[in-house]
mmCIF file of C-alpha atoms in Angstrom:
data_model
loop_
_atom_site.group_PDB
_atom_site.id
_atom_site.type_symbol
_atom_site.label_atom_id
_atom_site.label_comp_id
_atom_site.label_asym_id
_atom_site.label_seq_id
_atom_site.Cartn_x
_atom_site.Cartn_y
_atom_site.Cartn_z
ATOM 1 C CA MET A 595 0.210 -0.062 0.091
ATOM 2 C CA THR A 596 2.627 2.410 0.600
ATOM 3 C CA ALA A 597 4.327 1.848 -2.608
ATOM 4 C CA ALA A 598 0.974 2.495 -4.486
ATOM 5 C CA GLY A 599 0.447 5.535 -2.755
ATOM 6 C CA ARG A 600 3.714 6.922 -3.819
ATOM 7 C CA ALA A 601 2.888 5.734 -7.381
ATOM 8 C CA GLY A 602 -0.393 7.963 -7.274
ATOM 9 C CA PHE A 603 1.333 10.988 -5.799
ATOM 10 C CA VAL A 604 3.946 10.777 -8.927
ATOM 11 C CA ALA A 605 0.964 10.479 -11.425
ATOM 12 C CA ARG A 606 -1.052 13.038 -9.830
ATOM 13 C CA GLY A 607 1.765 15.438 -9.815
ATOM 14 C CA VAL A 608 2.659 14.798 -13.433
ATOM 15 C CA VAL A 609 -1.053 15.681 -14.881
ATOM 16 C CA TYR A 610 -0.996 18.512 -11.827
ATOM 17 C CA ALA A 611 2.318 20.108 -13.610
ATOM 18 C CA LEU A 612 1.003 19.487 -17.203
ATOM 19 C CA ILE A 613 -1.834 21.081 -16.888
ATOM 20 C CA GLY A 614 0.235 24.097 -15.100
ATOM 21 C CA VAL A 615 2.313 24.020 -17.915
ATOM 22 C CA LEU A 616 -0.975 24.054 -20.494
ATOM 23 C CA ALA A 617 -2.639 27.100 -18.825
ATOM 24 C CA LEU A 618 0.953 29.295 -19.012
ATOM 25 C CA GLN A 619 0.592 28.657 -23.020
ATOM 26 C CA ILE A 620 -2.718 30.228 -22.797
ATOM 27 C CA ALA A 621 -1.859 32.895 -20.405
ATOM 28 C CA PHE A 622 0.851 33.641 -23.332
ATOM 29 C CA GLY A 623 -1.141 33.298 -26.701
ATOM 30 C CA GLN A 624 0.557 30.037 -27.261
ATOM 31 C CA GLY A 625 -1.891 27.499 -26.074
ATOM 32 C CA GLY A 626 -3.436 25.223 -28.894
ATOM 33 C CA GLN A 627 -4.569 22.584 -26.290
ATOM 34 C CA GLN A 628 -6.723 22.325 -23.469
ATOM 35 C CA ALA A 629 -5.793 22.783 -20.078
ATOM 36 C CA ASP A 630 -6.850 19.844 -18.337
ATOM 37 C CA ARG A 631 -6.390 16.364 -18.201
ATOM 38 C CA GLN A 632 -7.374 15.525 -21.028
ATOM 39 C CA GLY A 633 -4.982 18.144 -22.581
ATOM 40 C CA ALA A 634 -2.613 17.027 -20.306
ATOM 41 C CA LEU A 635 -2.781 13.639 -21.739
ATOM 42 C CA HIS A 636 -2.678 14.592 -25.030
ATOM 43 C CA GLN A 637 0.601 15.853 -24.279
ATOM 44 C CA VAL A 638 2.320 12.733 -22.292
ATOM 45 C CA ALA A 639 1.144 10.982 -25.946
ATOM 46 C CA ALA A 640 2.951 12.718 -27.828
ATOM 47 C CA GLN A 641 6.267 12.329 -26.360
ATOM 48 C CA PRO A 642 8.392 9.244 -27.043
ATOM 49 C CA PHE A 643 7.098 6.023 -25.796
ATOM 50 C CA GLY A 644 4.066 8.264 -24.832
ATOM 51 C CA HIS A 645 1.716 5.125 -24.976
ATOM 52 C CA LEU A 646 3.978 3.321 -22.165
ATOM 53 C CA MET A 647 3.650 6.416 -20.224
ATOM 54 C CA LEU A 648 0.448 6.671 -20.347
ATOM 55 C CA TRP A 649 -0.376 3.086 -19.430
ATOM 56 C CA ALA A 650 2.391 3.804 -16.650
ATOM 57 C CA LEU A 651 -0.422 6.655 -15.443
ATOM 58 C CA VAL A 652 -2.952 4.682 -15.487
ATOM 59 C CA VAL A 653 -0.990 2.299 -12.874
ATOM 60 C CA GLY A 654 -0.715 5.322 -10.962
ATOM 61 C CA PHE A 655 -3.920 6.406 -10.659
ATOM 62 C CA GLY A 656 -5.340 3.411 -10.276
ATOM 63 C CA CYS A 657 -2.198 2.570 -7.124
ATOM 64 C CA MET A 658 -3.871 5.712 -5.736
ATOM 65 C CA ALA A 659 -7.644 4.570 -5.561
ATOM 66 C CA LEU A 660 -6.634 1.522 -4.063
ATOM 67 C CA TRP A 661 -4.575 3.499 -1.466
ATOM 68 C CA ARG A 662 -7.270 5.611 -0.848
ATOM 69 C CA ALA A 663 -9.725 2.662 -0.390
ATOM 70 C CA ALA A 664 -7.015 0.725 2.146
ATOM 71 C CA GLY A 665 -7.325 3.915 4.091
ATOM 72 C CA VAL A 666 -11.314 3.295 4.579
ATOM 73 C CA VAL A 667 -11.124 -0.346 4.921
ATOM 74 C CA THR A 668 -8.302 -0.560 7.804
ATOM 75 C CA GLY A 669 -8.989 2.838 9.240
ATOM 76 C CA GLN A 670 -5.436 4.033 10.308
ATOM 77 C CA GLY A 671 -4.588 7.052 12.080
ATOM 78 C CA ARG A 672 -7.328 10.266 11.468
ATOM 79 C CA ARG A 673 -9.270 7.966 9.340
ATOM 80 C CA ARG A 674 -10.945 5.863 12.348
ATOM 81 C CA LYS A 675 -13.381 8.728 12.329
ATOM 82 C CA ALA A 676 -16.622 7.850 10.037
ATOM 83 C CA GLY A 677 -16.145 11.366 8.355
ATOM 84 C CA ALA A 678 -12.546 11.162 7.524
ATOM 85 C CA ARG A 679 -13.514 7.697 5.692
ATOM 86 C CA LEU A 680 -16.263 9.276 4.298
ATOM 87 C CA VAL A 681 -13.744 11.394 2.265
ATOM 88 C CA ASP A 682 -11.485 8.698 1.737
ATOM 89 C CA ALA A 683 -14.047 6.657 -0.078
ATOM 90 C CA GLY A 684 -15.052 9.485 -1.806
ATOM 91 C CA ARG A 685 -11.398 10.430 -2.948
ATOM 92 C CA ALA A 686 -11.022 6.249 -4.296
ATOM 93 C CA VAL A 687 -14.094 6.561 -6.195
ATOM 94 C CA PHE A 688 -12.616 9.935 -7.780
ATOM 95 C CA TYR A 689 -9.510 8.046 -8.695
ATOM 96 C CA ALA A 690 -11.128 5.118 -9.564
ATOM 97 C CA SER A 691 -13.094 7.220 -12.573
ATOM 98 C CA VAL A 692 -9.351 9.192 -13.482
ATOM 99 C CA CYS A 693 -7.853 5.750 -14.101
ATOM 100 C CA TRP A 694 -10.626 4.605 -15.820
ATOM 101 C CA GLY A 695 -10.800 7.439 -17.956
ATOM 102 C CA THR A 696 -7.004 7.586 -18.437
ATOM 103 C CA ALA A 697 -7.096 3.774 -19.645
ATOM 104 C CA ALA A 698 -9.649 4.870 -22.328
ATOM 105 C CA TYR A 699 -7.821 7.088 -23.393
ATOM 106 C CA ALA A 700 -4.799 5.006 -23.558
ATOM 107 C CA ALA A 701 -6.507 2.201 -25.334
ATOM 108 C CA GLY A 702 -7.669 5.219 -27.789
ATOM 109 C CA SER A 703 -11.393 5.098 -26.981
ATOM 110 C CA SER A 704 -10.924 9.072 -26.135
ATOM 111 C CA GLY A 705 -13.029 10.944 -29.048
ATOM 112 C CA SER A 706 -15.297 12.384 -26.320
ATOM 113 C CA SER A 707 -15.614 16.042 -25.921
ATOM 114 C CA GLY A 708 -13.392 17.829 -23.539
ATOM 115 C CA GLY A 709 -13.769 18.914 -19.842
ATOM 116 C CA ASN A 710 -15.832 22.099 -20.503
ATOM 117 C CA ALA A 711 -18.193 20.370 -22.792
ATOM 118 C CA GLN A 712 -18.811 17.218 -20.375
ATOM 119 C CA SER A 713 -19.548 19.875 -17.631
ATOM 120 C CA GLN A 714 -22.292 21.585 -19.656
ATOM 121 C CA ASP A 715 -23.662 17.788 -20.613
ATOM 122 C CA TRP A 716 -23.597 17.281 -17.270
ATOM 123 C CA THR A 717 -24.981 20.002 -15.645
ATOM 124 C CA ALA A 718 -28.115 20.154 -18.070
ATOM 125 C CA SER A 719 -28.964 16.543 -17.420
ATOM 126 C CA ALA A 720 -28.889 17.399 -13.694
ATOM 127 C CA LEU A 721 -31.418 20.387 -14.487
ATOM 128 C CA LYS A 722 -33.756 18.353 -16.420
ATOM 129 C CA LEU A 723 -34.335 16.181 -13.245
ATOM 130 C CA PRO A 724 -36.869 17.068 -10.353
ATOM 131 C CA GLY A 725 -35.460 19.724 -8.062
ATOM 132 C CA GLY A 726 -31.908 19.581 -10.711
ATOM 133 C CA ARG A 727 -31.633 23.273 -10.213
ATOM 134 C CA VAL A 728 -31.624 23.020 -6.597
ATOM 135 C CA LEU A 729 -28.928 19.743 -6.844
ATOM 136 C CA VAL A 730 -26.708 22.014 -9.042
ATOM 137 C CA GLY A 731 -26.769 24.523 -7.008
ATOM 138 C CA LEU A 732 -25.640 22.510 -4.000
ATOM 139 C CA ALA A 733 -23.033 20.846 -5.991
ATOM 140 C CA GLY A 734 -21.361 24.632 -6.573
ATOM 141 C CA CYS A 735 -21.840 25.403 -3.721
ATOM 142 C CA VAL A 736 -19.813 21.813 -2.481
ATOM 143 C CA LEU A 737 -16.926 23.130 -4.888
ATOM 144 C CA ILE A 738 -16.703 26.307 -3.880
ATOM 145 C CA GLY A 739 -16.763 24.902 -0.285
ATOM 146 C CA VAL A 740 -13.841 22.750 -1.118
ATOM 147 C CA GLY A 741 -11.923 25.226 -2.908
ATOM 148 C CA VAL A 742 -11.883 27.684 0.176
ATOM 149 C CA VAL A 743 -10.573 24.538 2.800
ATOM 150 C CA LEU A 744 -8.380 23.833 0.304
ATOM 151 C CA ALA A 745 -7.033 27.545 0.006
ATOM 152 C CA VAL A 746 -6.967 27.819 4.080
ATOM 153 C CA ARG A 747 -5.283 24.294 4.556
ATOM 154 C CA ALA A 748 -2.547 25.422 2.345
ATOM 155 C CA ALA A 749 -2.225 28.984 4.244
ATOM 156 C CA GLN A 750 -2.194 27.209 7.612
ATOM 157 C CA ARG A 751 0.664 24.827 6.272
ATOM 158 C CA ARG A 752 -1.745 21.946 7.746
ATOM 159 C CA PHE A 753 0.115 19.798 4.682
ATOM 160 C CA LEU A 754 3.213 19.295 6.908
ATOM 161 C CA ARG A 755 1.139 17.338 9.152
ATOM 162 C CA LYS A 756 0.861 14.431 6.749
ATOM 163 C CA LEU A 757 4.999 14.615 5.773
ATOM 164 C CA ASN A 758 7.757 13.494 7.298
ATOM 165 C CA THR A 759 9.473 17.060 7.803
ATOM 166 C CA GLY A 760 12.060 15.076 10.317
ATOM 167 C CA THR A 761 13.847 13.479 7.316
ATOM 168 C CA MET A 762 13.669 17.017 5.544
ATOM 169 C CA SER A 763 16.836 19.187 5.493
ATOM 170 C CA ARG A 764 15.900 22.943 6.735
ATOM 171 C CA ARG A 765 16.489 23.436 3.296
ATOM 172 C CA THR A 766 13.640 21.131 1.380
ATOM 173 C CA ARG A 767 11.507 21.568 4.339
ATOM 174 C CA GLU A 768 11.380 25.518 2.710
ATOM 175 C CA VAL A 769 11.228 24.198 -0.880
ATOM 176 C CA VAL A 770 8.350 21.718 -0.266
ATOM 177 C CA THR A 771 6.728 24.374 2.056
ATOM 178 C CA ALA A 772 6.259 26.867 -0.929
ATOM 179 C CA LEU A 773 5.409 24.130 -3.186
ATOM 180 C CA GLY A 774 2.471 23.077 -0.675
ATOM 181 C CA VAL A 775 1.151 26.804 -0.267
ATOM 182 C CA GLY A 776 1.521 28.081 -3.654
ATOM 183 C CA GLY A 777 0.285 24.628 -4.709
ATOM 184 C CA GLY A 778 -2.600 24.211 -2.684
ATOM 185 C CA LEU A 779 -4.011 27.933 -3.448
ATOM 186 C CA ALA A 780 -3.876 27.709 -6.955
ATOM 187 C CA ARG A 781 -5.714 24.820 -6.351
ATOM 188 C CA GLY A 782 -8.112 25.854 -3.997
ATOM 189 C CA VAL A 783 -8.715 28.731 -6.698
ATOM 190 C CA VAL A 784 -9.727 26.288 -9.583
ATOM 191 C CA PHE A 785 -11.834 24.391 -7.431
ATOM 192 C CA ALA A 786 -13.945 27.336 -6.474
ATOM 193 C CA GLY A 787 -13.679 28.624 -10.114
ATOM 194 C CA VAL A 788 -15.720 25.527 -10.921
ATOM 195 C CA GLY A 789 -18.005 25.745 -8.188
ATOM 196 C CA VAL A 790 -18.964 29.372 -8.778
ATOM 197 C CA PHE A 791 -19.668 28.668 -12.886
ATOM 198 C CA ALA A 792 -21.921 25.789 -11.547
ATOM 199 C CA LEU A 793 -23.772 28.255 -9.261
ATOM 200 C CA VAL A 794 -24.384 30.474 -11.708
ATOM 201 C CA ALA A 795 -25.537 27.555 -14.427
ATOM 202 C CA ALA A 796 -27.855 26.432 -11.890
ATOM 203 C CA ILE A 797 -29.002 30.412 -10.519
ATOM 204 C CA ARG A 798 -29.988 31.217 -14.659
ATOM 205 C CA PHE A 799 -31.151 27.996 -15.447
ATOM 206 C CA ASP A 800 -28.422 27.767 -18.192
ATOM 207 C CA PRO A 801 -25.998 24.521 -18.612
ATOM 208 C CA HIS A 802 -24.074 26.686 -21.151
ATOM 209 C CA GLN A 803 -22.670 28.635 -18.032
ATOM 210 C CA ALA A 804 -20.873 25.923 -16.571
ATOM 211 C CA LYS A 805 -17.098 25.579 -17.029
ATOM 212 C CA GLY A 806 -14.623 22.586 -16.856
ATOM 213 C CA MET A 807 -11.161 23.013 -15.653
ATOM 214 C CA ASP A 808 -10.299 24.369 -19.087
ATOM 215 C CA SER A 809 -12.626 27.073 -19.806
ATOM 216 C CA THR A 810 -12.333 27.940 -15.580
ATOM 217 C CA LEU A 811 -8.704 28.764 -16.522
ATOM 218 C CA ARG A 812 -9.147 30.711 -19.491
ATOM 219 C CA SER A 813 -11.929 32.728 -17.529
ATOM 220 C CA PHE A 814 -9.262 34.042 -15.252
ATOM 221 C CA ALA A 815 -7.311 35.956 -18.267
ATOM 222 C CA HIS A 816 -10.190 38.009 -18.804
ATOM 223 C CA THR A 817 -10.569 39.416 -15.133
ATOM 224 C CA PRO A 818 -9.100 43.028 -14.400
ATOM 225 C CA ALA A 819 -6.116 41.466 -13.478
ATOM 226 C CA GLY A 820 -5.392 40.621 -17.167
ATOM 227 C CA PRO A 821 -3.525 37.354 -18.126
ATOM 228 C CA TRP A 822 -1.470 37.662 -15.155
ATOM 229 C CA LEU A 823 -4.359 36.279 -12.886
ATOM 230 C CA LEU A 824 -3.908 32.642 -15.409
ATOM 231 C CA VAL A 825 -0.036 32.968 -15.114
ATOM 232 C CA ALA A 826 -0.137 32.978 -10.837
ATOM 233 C CA VAL A 827 -2.716 29.882 -11.363
ATOM 234 C CA ALA A 828 -0.922 28.172 -14.218
ATOM 235 C CA VAL A 829 2.099 28.431 -11.685
ATOM 236 C CA GLY A 830 0.857 27.759 -8.711
ATOM 237 C CA LEU A 831 -0.730 24.234 -10.623
ATOM 238 C CA ILE A 832 2.699 23.526 -11.653
ATOM 239 C CA LEU A 833 4.136 23.957 -7.900
ATOM 240 C CA PHE A 834 1.635 21.689 -6.893
ATOM 241 C CA GLY A 835 2.785 18.884 -8.990
ATOM 242 C CA GLY A 836 6.087 19.183 -7.543
ATOM 243 C CA PHE A 837 4.576 19.083 -4.389
ATOM 244 C CA SER A 838 2.900 15.911 -4.911
ATOM 245 C CA PHE A 839 6.429 14.758 -6.154
ATOM 246 C CA ALA A 840 7.259 15.628 -2.646
ATOM 247 C CA SER A 841 4.648 13.866 -1.088
ATOM 248 C CA ALA A 842 5.341 10.536 -2.711
ATOM 249 C CA ARG A 843 9.060 11.106 -0.639
ATOM 250 C CA TYR A 844 8.172 12.261 2.165
ATOM 251 C CA ARG A 845 4.442 11.418 2.971
ATOM 252 C CA ARG A 846 3.516 9.530 5.840
ATOM 253 C CA LEU A 847 2.012 6.421 4.586
#
């Protein structure tokens, strides 16, 4: 399980770092790829031995799902609490879906629409349900809440509690702390941004207002801060990729 967890953090780091690079390219007017997981997988596939690298990511995400699921069953440490187990169960399901989607892409079955179109399709389907407007609005509020929690925890440096900081040098700890704070803040901003667009879609009863990660990132370039907000978030996502690599090395598993 320890090896599985470390493999999962490496896979997560690769994807987030690539999404950050793609977002940077968009900010400077050089981006032709979507700045989301599908765009990151496309970048991986374009590299030498890209197909093998894609399947390595499949294994990594599968390992992450397995490790999260094991935390639910074994109930080690903080996971003895029912709420923490429920969170781990949700994470296990999420990474299992990421693993499945990555495997479909690697197998050549990824001819589906991008993340933005998928978000709009899911929102449109949800709005058709009885009470769908409320459901979409709640989903948006949950995402906003998750984003705020991620950002606050990053600012408080709570992630250090999960790392073996005692094995780090002073310089290493400073670098890992910077990666965790910057990366966590950027990740929180993205989650909250996606949630805001979902909430707007519910209020206006318009699924076209919903946005995936790519369109959410692109919207940052149209704020009063101009493309510099997108640059800041993109750099933060790259930092989070680096923090994921550090977690693969120093996380208590």
